[in-house]
CSV table of C-alpha atoms in Angstrom, one decimal:
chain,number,residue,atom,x,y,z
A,1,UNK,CA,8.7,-10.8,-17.2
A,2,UNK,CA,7.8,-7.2,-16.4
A,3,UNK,CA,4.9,-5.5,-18.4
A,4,UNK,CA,6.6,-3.4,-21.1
A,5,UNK,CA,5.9,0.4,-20.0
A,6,UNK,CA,3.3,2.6,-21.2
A,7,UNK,CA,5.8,5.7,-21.1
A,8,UNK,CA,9.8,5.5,-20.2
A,9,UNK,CA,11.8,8.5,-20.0
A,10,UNK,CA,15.1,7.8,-20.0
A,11,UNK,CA,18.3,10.4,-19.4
A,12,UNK,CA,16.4,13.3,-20.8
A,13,UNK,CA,18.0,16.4,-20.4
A,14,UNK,CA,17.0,20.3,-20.9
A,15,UNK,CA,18.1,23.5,-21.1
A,16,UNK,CA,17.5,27.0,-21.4
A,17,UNK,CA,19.2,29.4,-23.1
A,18,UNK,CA,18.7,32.7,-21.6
A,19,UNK,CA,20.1,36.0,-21.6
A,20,UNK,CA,22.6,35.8,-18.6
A,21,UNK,CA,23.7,32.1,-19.5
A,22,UNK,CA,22.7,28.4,-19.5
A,23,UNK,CA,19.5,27.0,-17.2
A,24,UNK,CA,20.2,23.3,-16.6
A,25,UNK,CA,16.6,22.7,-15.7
A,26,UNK,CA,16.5,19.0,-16.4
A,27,UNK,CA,19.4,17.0,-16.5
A,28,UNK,CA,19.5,12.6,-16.9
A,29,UNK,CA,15.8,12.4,-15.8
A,30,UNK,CA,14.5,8.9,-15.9
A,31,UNK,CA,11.7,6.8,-14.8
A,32,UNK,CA,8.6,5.0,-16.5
A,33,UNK,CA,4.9,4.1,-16.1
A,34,UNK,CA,2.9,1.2,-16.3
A,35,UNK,CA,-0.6,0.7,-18.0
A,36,UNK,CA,-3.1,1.8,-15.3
A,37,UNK,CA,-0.2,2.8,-12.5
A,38,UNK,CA,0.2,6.2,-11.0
A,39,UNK,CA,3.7,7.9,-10.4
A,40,UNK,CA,4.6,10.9,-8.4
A,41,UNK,CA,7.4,13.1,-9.8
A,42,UNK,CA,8.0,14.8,-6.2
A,43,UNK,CA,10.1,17.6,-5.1
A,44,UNK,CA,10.6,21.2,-4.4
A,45,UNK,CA,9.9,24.0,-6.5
A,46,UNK,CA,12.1,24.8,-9.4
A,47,UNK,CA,13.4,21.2,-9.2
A,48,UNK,CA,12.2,20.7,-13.3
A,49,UNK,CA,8.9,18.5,-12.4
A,50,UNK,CA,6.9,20.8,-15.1
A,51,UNK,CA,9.8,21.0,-17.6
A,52,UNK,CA,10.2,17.4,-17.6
A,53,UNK,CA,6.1,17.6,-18.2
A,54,UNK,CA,5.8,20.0,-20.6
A,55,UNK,CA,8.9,17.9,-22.7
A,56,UNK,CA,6.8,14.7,-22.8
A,57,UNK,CA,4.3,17.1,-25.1
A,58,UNK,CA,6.9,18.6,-26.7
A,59,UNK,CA,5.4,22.2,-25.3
A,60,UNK,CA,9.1,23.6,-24.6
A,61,UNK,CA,9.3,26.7,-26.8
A,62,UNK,CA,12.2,26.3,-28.7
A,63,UNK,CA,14.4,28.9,-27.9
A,64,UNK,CA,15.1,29.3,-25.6
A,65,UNK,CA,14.5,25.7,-24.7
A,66,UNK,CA,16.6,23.1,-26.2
A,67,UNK,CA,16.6,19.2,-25.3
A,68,UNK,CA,20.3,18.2,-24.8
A,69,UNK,CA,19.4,14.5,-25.0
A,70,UNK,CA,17.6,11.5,-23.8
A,71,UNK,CA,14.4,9.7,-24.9
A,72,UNK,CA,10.6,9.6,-24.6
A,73,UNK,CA,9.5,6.5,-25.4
A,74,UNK,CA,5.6,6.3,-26.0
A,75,UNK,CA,4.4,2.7,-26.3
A,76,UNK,CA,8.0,2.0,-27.6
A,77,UNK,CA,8.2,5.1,-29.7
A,78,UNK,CA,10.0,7.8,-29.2
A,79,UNK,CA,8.6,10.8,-29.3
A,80,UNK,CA,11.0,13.3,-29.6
A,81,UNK,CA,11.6,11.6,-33.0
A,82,UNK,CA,7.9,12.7,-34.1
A,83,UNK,CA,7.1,15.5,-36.6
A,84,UNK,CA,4.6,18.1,-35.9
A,85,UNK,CA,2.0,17.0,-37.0
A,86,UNK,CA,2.8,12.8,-35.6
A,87,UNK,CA,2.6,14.5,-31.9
A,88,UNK,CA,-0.2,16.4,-32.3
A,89,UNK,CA,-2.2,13.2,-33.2
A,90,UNK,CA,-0.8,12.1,-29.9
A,91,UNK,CA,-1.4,15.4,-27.6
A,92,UNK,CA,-5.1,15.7,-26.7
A,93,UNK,CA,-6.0,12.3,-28.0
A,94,UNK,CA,-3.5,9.8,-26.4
A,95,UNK,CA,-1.7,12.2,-24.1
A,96,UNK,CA,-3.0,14.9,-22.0
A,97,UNK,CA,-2.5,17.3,-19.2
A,98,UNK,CA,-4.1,19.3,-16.2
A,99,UNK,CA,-1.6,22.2,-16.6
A,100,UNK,CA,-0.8,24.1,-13.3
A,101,UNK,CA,-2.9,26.9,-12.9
A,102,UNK,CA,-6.5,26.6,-14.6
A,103,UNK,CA,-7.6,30.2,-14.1
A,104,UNK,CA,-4.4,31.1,-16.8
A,105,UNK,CA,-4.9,28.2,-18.7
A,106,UNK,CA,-8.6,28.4,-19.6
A,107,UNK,CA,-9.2,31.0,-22.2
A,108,UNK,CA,-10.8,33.8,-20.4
A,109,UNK,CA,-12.8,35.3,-24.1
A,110,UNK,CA,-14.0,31.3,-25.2
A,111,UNK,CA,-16.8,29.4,-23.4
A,112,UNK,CA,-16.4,26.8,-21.4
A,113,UNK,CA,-18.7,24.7,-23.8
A,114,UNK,CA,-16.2,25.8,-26.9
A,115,UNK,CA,-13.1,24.8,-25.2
A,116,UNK,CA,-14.1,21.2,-23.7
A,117,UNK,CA,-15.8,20.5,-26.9
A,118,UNK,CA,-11.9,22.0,-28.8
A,119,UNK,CA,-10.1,18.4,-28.8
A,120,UNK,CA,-13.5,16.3,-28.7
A,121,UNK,CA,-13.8,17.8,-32.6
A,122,UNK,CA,-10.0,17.6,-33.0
A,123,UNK,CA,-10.1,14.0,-32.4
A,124,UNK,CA,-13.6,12.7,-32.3
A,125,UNK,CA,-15.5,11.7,-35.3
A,126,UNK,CA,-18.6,12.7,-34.1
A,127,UNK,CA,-21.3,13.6,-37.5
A,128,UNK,CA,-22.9,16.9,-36.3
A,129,UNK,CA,-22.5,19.5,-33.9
A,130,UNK,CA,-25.3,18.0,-31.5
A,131,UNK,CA,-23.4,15.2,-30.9
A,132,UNK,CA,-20.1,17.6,-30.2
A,133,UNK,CA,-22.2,18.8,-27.8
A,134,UNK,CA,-23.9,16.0,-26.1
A,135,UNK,CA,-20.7,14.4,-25.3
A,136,UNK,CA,-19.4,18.0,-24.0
A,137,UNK,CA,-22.5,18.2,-21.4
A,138,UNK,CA,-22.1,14.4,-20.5
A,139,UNK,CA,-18.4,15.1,-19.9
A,140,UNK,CA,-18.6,18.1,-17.7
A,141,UNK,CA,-21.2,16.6,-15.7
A,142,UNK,CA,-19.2,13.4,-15.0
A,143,UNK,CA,-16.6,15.9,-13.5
A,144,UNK,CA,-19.5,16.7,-11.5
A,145,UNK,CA,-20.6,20.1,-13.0
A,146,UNK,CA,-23.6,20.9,-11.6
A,147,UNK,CA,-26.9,21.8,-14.9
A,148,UNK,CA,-24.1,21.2,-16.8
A,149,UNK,CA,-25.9,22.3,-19.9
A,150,UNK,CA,-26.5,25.4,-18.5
A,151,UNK,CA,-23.1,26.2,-18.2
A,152,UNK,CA,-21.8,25.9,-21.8
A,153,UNK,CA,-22.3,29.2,-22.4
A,154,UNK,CA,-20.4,31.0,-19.5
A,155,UNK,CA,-16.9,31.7,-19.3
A,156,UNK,CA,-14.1,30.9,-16.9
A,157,UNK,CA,-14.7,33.7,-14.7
A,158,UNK,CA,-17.8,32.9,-13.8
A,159,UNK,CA,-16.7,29.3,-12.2
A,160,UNK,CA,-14.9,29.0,-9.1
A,161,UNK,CA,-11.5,27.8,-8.9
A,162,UNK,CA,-12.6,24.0,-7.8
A,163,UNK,CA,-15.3,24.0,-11.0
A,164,UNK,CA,-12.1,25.3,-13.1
A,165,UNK,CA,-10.1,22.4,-12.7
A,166,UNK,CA,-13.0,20.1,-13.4
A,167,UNK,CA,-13.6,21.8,-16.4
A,168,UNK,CA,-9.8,21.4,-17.5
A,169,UNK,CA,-9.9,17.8,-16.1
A,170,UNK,CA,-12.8,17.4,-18.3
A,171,UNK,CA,-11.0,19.1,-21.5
A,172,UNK,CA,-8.3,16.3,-20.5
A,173,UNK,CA,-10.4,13.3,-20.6
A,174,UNK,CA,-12.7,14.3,-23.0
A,175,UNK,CA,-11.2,11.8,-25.5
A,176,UNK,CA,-9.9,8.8,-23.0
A,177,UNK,CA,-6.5,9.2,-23.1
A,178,UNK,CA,-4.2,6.5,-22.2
A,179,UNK,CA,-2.1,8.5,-20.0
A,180,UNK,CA,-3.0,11.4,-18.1
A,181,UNK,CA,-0.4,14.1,-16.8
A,182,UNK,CA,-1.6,16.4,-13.7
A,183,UNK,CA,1.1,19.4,-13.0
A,184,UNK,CA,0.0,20.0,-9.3
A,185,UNK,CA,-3.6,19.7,-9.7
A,186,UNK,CA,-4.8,20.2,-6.5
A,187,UNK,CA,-2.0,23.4,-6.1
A,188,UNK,CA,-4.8,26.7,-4.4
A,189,UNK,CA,-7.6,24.6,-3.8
A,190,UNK,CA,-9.0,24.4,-0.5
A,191,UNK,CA,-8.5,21.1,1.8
A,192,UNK,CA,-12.2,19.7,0.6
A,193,UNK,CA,-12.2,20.5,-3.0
A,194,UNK,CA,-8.2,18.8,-2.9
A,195,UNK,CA,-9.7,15.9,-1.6
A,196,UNK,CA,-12.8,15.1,-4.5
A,197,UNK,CA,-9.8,16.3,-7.1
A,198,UNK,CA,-8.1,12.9,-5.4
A,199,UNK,CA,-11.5,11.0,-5.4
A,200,UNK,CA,-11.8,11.9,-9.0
A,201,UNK,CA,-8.5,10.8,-10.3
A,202,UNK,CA,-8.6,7.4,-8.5
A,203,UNK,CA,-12.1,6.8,-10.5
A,204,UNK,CA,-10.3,8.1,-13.6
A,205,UNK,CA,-8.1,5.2,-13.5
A,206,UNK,CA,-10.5,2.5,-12.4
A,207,UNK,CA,-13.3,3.8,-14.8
A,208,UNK,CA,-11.1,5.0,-17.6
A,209,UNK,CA,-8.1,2.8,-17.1
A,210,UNK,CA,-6.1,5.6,-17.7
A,211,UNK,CA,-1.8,6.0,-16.1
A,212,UNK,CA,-1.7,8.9,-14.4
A,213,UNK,CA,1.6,11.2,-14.6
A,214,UNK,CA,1.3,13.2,-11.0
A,215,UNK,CA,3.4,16.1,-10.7
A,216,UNK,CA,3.6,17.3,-6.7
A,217,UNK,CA,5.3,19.1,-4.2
A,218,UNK,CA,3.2,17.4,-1.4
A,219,UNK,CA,4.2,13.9,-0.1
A,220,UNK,CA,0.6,13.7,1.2
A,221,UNK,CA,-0.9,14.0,-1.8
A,222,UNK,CA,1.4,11.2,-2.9
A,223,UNK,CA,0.8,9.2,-0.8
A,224,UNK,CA,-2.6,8.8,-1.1
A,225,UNK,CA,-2.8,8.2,-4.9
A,226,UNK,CA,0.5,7.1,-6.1
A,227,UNK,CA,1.8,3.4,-7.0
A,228,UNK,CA,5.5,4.9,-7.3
A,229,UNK,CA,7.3,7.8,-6.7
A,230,UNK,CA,10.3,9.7,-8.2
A,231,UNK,CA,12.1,12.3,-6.2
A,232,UNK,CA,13.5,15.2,-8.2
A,233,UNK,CA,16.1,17.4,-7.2
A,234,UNK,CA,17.6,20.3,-8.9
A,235,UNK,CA,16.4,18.6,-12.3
A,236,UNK,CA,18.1,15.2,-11.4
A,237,UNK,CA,15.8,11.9,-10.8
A,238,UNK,CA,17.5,11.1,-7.1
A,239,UNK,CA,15.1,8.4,-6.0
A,240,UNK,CA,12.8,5.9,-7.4
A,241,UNK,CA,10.6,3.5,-6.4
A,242,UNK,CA,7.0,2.1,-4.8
A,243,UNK,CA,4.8,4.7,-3.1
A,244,UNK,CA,5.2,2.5,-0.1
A,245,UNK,CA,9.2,2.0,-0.3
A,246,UNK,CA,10.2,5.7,-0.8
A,247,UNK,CA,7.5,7.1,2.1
A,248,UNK,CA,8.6,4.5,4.7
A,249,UNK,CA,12.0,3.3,4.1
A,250,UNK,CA,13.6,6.3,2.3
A,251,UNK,CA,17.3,5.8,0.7
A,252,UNK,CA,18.7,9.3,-0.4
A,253,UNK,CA,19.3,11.9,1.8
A,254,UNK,CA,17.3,14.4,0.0
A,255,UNK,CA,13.8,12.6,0.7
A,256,UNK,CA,14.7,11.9,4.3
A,257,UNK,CA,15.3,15.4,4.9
A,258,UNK,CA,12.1,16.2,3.0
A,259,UNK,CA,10.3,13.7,4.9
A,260,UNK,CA,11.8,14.6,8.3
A,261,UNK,CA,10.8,18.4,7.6
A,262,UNK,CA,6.9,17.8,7.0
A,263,UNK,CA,4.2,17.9,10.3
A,264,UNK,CA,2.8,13.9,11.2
A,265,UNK,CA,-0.9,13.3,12.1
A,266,UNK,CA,0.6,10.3,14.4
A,267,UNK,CA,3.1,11.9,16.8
A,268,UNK,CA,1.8,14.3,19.7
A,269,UNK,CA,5.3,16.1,19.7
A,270,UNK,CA,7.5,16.4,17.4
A,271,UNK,CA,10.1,18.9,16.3
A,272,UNK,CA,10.6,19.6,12.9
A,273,UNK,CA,13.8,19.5,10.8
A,274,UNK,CA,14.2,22.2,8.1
A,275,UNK,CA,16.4,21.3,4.9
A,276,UNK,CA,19.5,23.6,5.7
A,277,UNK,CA,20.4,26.0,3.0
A,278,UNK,CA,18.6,26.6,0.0
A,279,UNK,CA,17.9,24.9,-3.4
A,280,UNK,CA,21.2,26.1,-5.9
A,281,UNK,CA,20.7,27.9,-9.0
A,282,UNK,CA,20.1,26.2,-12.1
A,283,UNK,CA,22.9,28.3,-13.7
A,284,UNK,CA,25.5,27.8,-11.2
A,285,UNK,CA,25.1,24.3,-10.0
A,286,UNK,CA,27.1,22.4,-7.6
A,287,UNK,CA,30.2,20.1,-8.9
A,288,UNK,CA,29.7,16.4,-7.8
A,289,UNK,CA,26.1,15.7,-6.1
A,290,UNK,CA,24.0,18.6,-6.4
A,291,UNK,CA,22.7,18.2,-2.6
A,292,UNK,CA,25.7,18.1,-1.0
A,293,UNK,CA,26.0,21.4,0.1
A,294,UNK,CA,23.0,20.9,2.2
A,295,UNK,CA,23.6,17.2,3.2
A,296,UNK,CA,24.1,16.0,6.3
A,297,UNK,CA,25.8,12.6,5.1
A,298,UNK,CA,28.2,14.3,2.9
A,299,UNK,CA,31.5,12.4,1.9
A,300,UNK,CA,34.3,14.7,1.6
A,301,UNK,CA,36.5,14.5,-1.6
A,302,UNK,CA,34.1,12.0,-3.0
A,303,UNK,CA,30.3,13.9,-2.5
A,304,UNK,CA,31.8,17.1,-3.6
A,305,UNK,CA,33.9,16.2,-6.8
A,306,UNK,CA,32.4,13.0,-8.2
A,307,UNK,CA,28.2,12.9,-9.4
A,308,UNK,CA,27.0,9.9,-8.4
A,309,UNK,CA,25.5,7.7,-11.0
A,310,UNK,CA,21.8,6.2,-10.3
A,311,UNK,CA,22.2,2.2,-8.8
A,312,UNK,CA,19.9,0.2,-9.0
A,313,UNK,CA,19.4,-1.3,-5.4
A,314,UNK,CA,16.7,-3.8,-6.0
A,315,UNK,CA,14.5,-4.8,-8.5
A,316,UNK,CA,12.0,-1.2,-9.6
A,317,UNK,CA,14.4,0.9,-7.0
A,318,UNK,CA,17.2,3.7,-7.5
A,319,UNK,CA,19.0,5.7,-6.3
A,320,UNK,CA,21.7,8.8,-6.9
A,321,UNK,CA,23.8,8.4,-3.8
A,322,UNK,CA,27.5,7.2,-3.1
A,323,UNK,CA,26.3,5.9,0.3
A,324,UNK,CA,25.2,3.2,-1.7
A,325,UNK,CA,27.4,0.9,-3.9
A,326,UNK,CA,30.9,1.9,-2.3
């Protein structure tokens, strides 16, 4: 019998209501992570990867965001059912995240010592302030901040951007949370700090035990850390599966095409296949599957009239296609 899963997100759905209309961002996302697994929610930008994210926390700002429907179920709660005050026992503490871009996210007036230390006295009971702070300094310098005491008392303009995401790693972990989500964590960082941002998640789960939630546009990045993959397109879950299924045997069109158009280590010539067209807009989406317009296996009178429901093909795989169950 499977393990039950730490996190499922089943048929959630979001919107935004905006000036000039209705933003589908999300619509009947689903997938779930283990205890101690990885998953990659992968795809373009725009495609609702952070939305999805940031509704998990229940950080939408409502308006203009609205969740249509759909469940987040935490350890078998759900936690779009939680008050206030329920979630915010949960966010920091059991749940937490690496937002996007840590040179926006840090507060650029507070310390770096005052805002690691923020959710250790939130949801630590630690007696004193010297033990807030010991556990701050051991902390940052297993993120591998170098005279870590040193550097309580600086702010987030004085780090550079590979130290910044440490230090919001660090604010993420400071109280061992069982899952941990990562919106593009490695996103302006040059090719060596990217890779002991990697190094440093992968001991995260093996030291920690934490899951890890991975949010990326890079299937390289993906493939190196993840256990499974989900493939998002234009705020629809289109693929889902094992890391190893979905790089080398891929089933929708969508992440063949996105796999066809990225440069290979292993092949002395090769010629690249751009995705034709462009991603639609979330306010004017296509009827039927949203990618046929840029398919190249397109049905007529079936891809562009009927959405195709997600089939499961075998056992921990799906897929949004009508190539598949006809």
């Amino acid at each position: 019998m499977d393990e039950k899963p730490l996190l499922e997100v089943k048929n959630l759905s979001v919107n935004f209501y905006i000036r000039h209309g209705v933003v589908n961002a999300v619509t009947d996302a689903s997938f779930k992570i283990r205890k101690n697994e990885i998953l990659g929610l992968v795809g373009e930008s725009g495609c609702g990867k952070s939305v999805t994210a940031l509704s998990i926390l229940r950080l939408l700002l409502e308006p203009p965001a609205k969740i249509m429907g759909g469940r987040i179920l935490y350890k078998g709660e759900d936690l779009l059912e939680k008050t206030e005050k329920e979630i915010r026992e949960i966010r920091g503490k059991e749940i937490s995240m690496i937002f996007q871009n840590p040179l926006s996210s840090l507060n650029p007036v507070l310390t770096i010592g005052f805002q690691v230390s923020e959710p250790i006295i939130l949801h630590q009971n630690l007696k004193n302030d010297e033990e807030v702070k010991r556990r701050t300094v051991e902390i940052l310098r297993q993120m591998g901040i170098p005279e870590a005491e040193k550097r309580l008392k600086e702010y987030p303009h004085a780090f550079s951007g590979g130290m910044r995401q440490r230090t919001m790693i660090a604010m993420a972990l400071s109280c061992n949370p069982s899952l941990l989500i990562a919106d593009e964590p490695t996103t302006s960082l040059d090719v060596t700090i990217q890779l002991q941002i990697l190094k440093l998640m992968r001991n995260l789960r093996r030291d920690v035990g934490s899951s890890i939630l991975l949010i990326t546009h890079d299937f390289g990045v993906a493939a190196q850390l993840c256990d499974t993959i989900a493939v998002m397109y234009a705020g629809e879950t289109v693929e889902y599966g094992s890391a190893v299924d979905v790089l080398k045997d891929p089933k929708h069109p969508y992440t063949k095409c996105l796999l066809r158009s990225i440069p290979r280590i292993d092949v002395d010539i090769e010629r690249l296949e751009p995705i034709k067209g462009s991603v639609p807009n979330a306010m004017n989406l296509p009827d039927g599957c949203r990618f046929h317009p840029r398919c190249p296996y397109m049905i007529e009178d079936t891809c562009e009239k009927i959405k195709p429901e997600a089939r499961q093909l075998t056992e921990g795989r799906l897929v949004r296609c009508h190539l598949y169950g006809r």
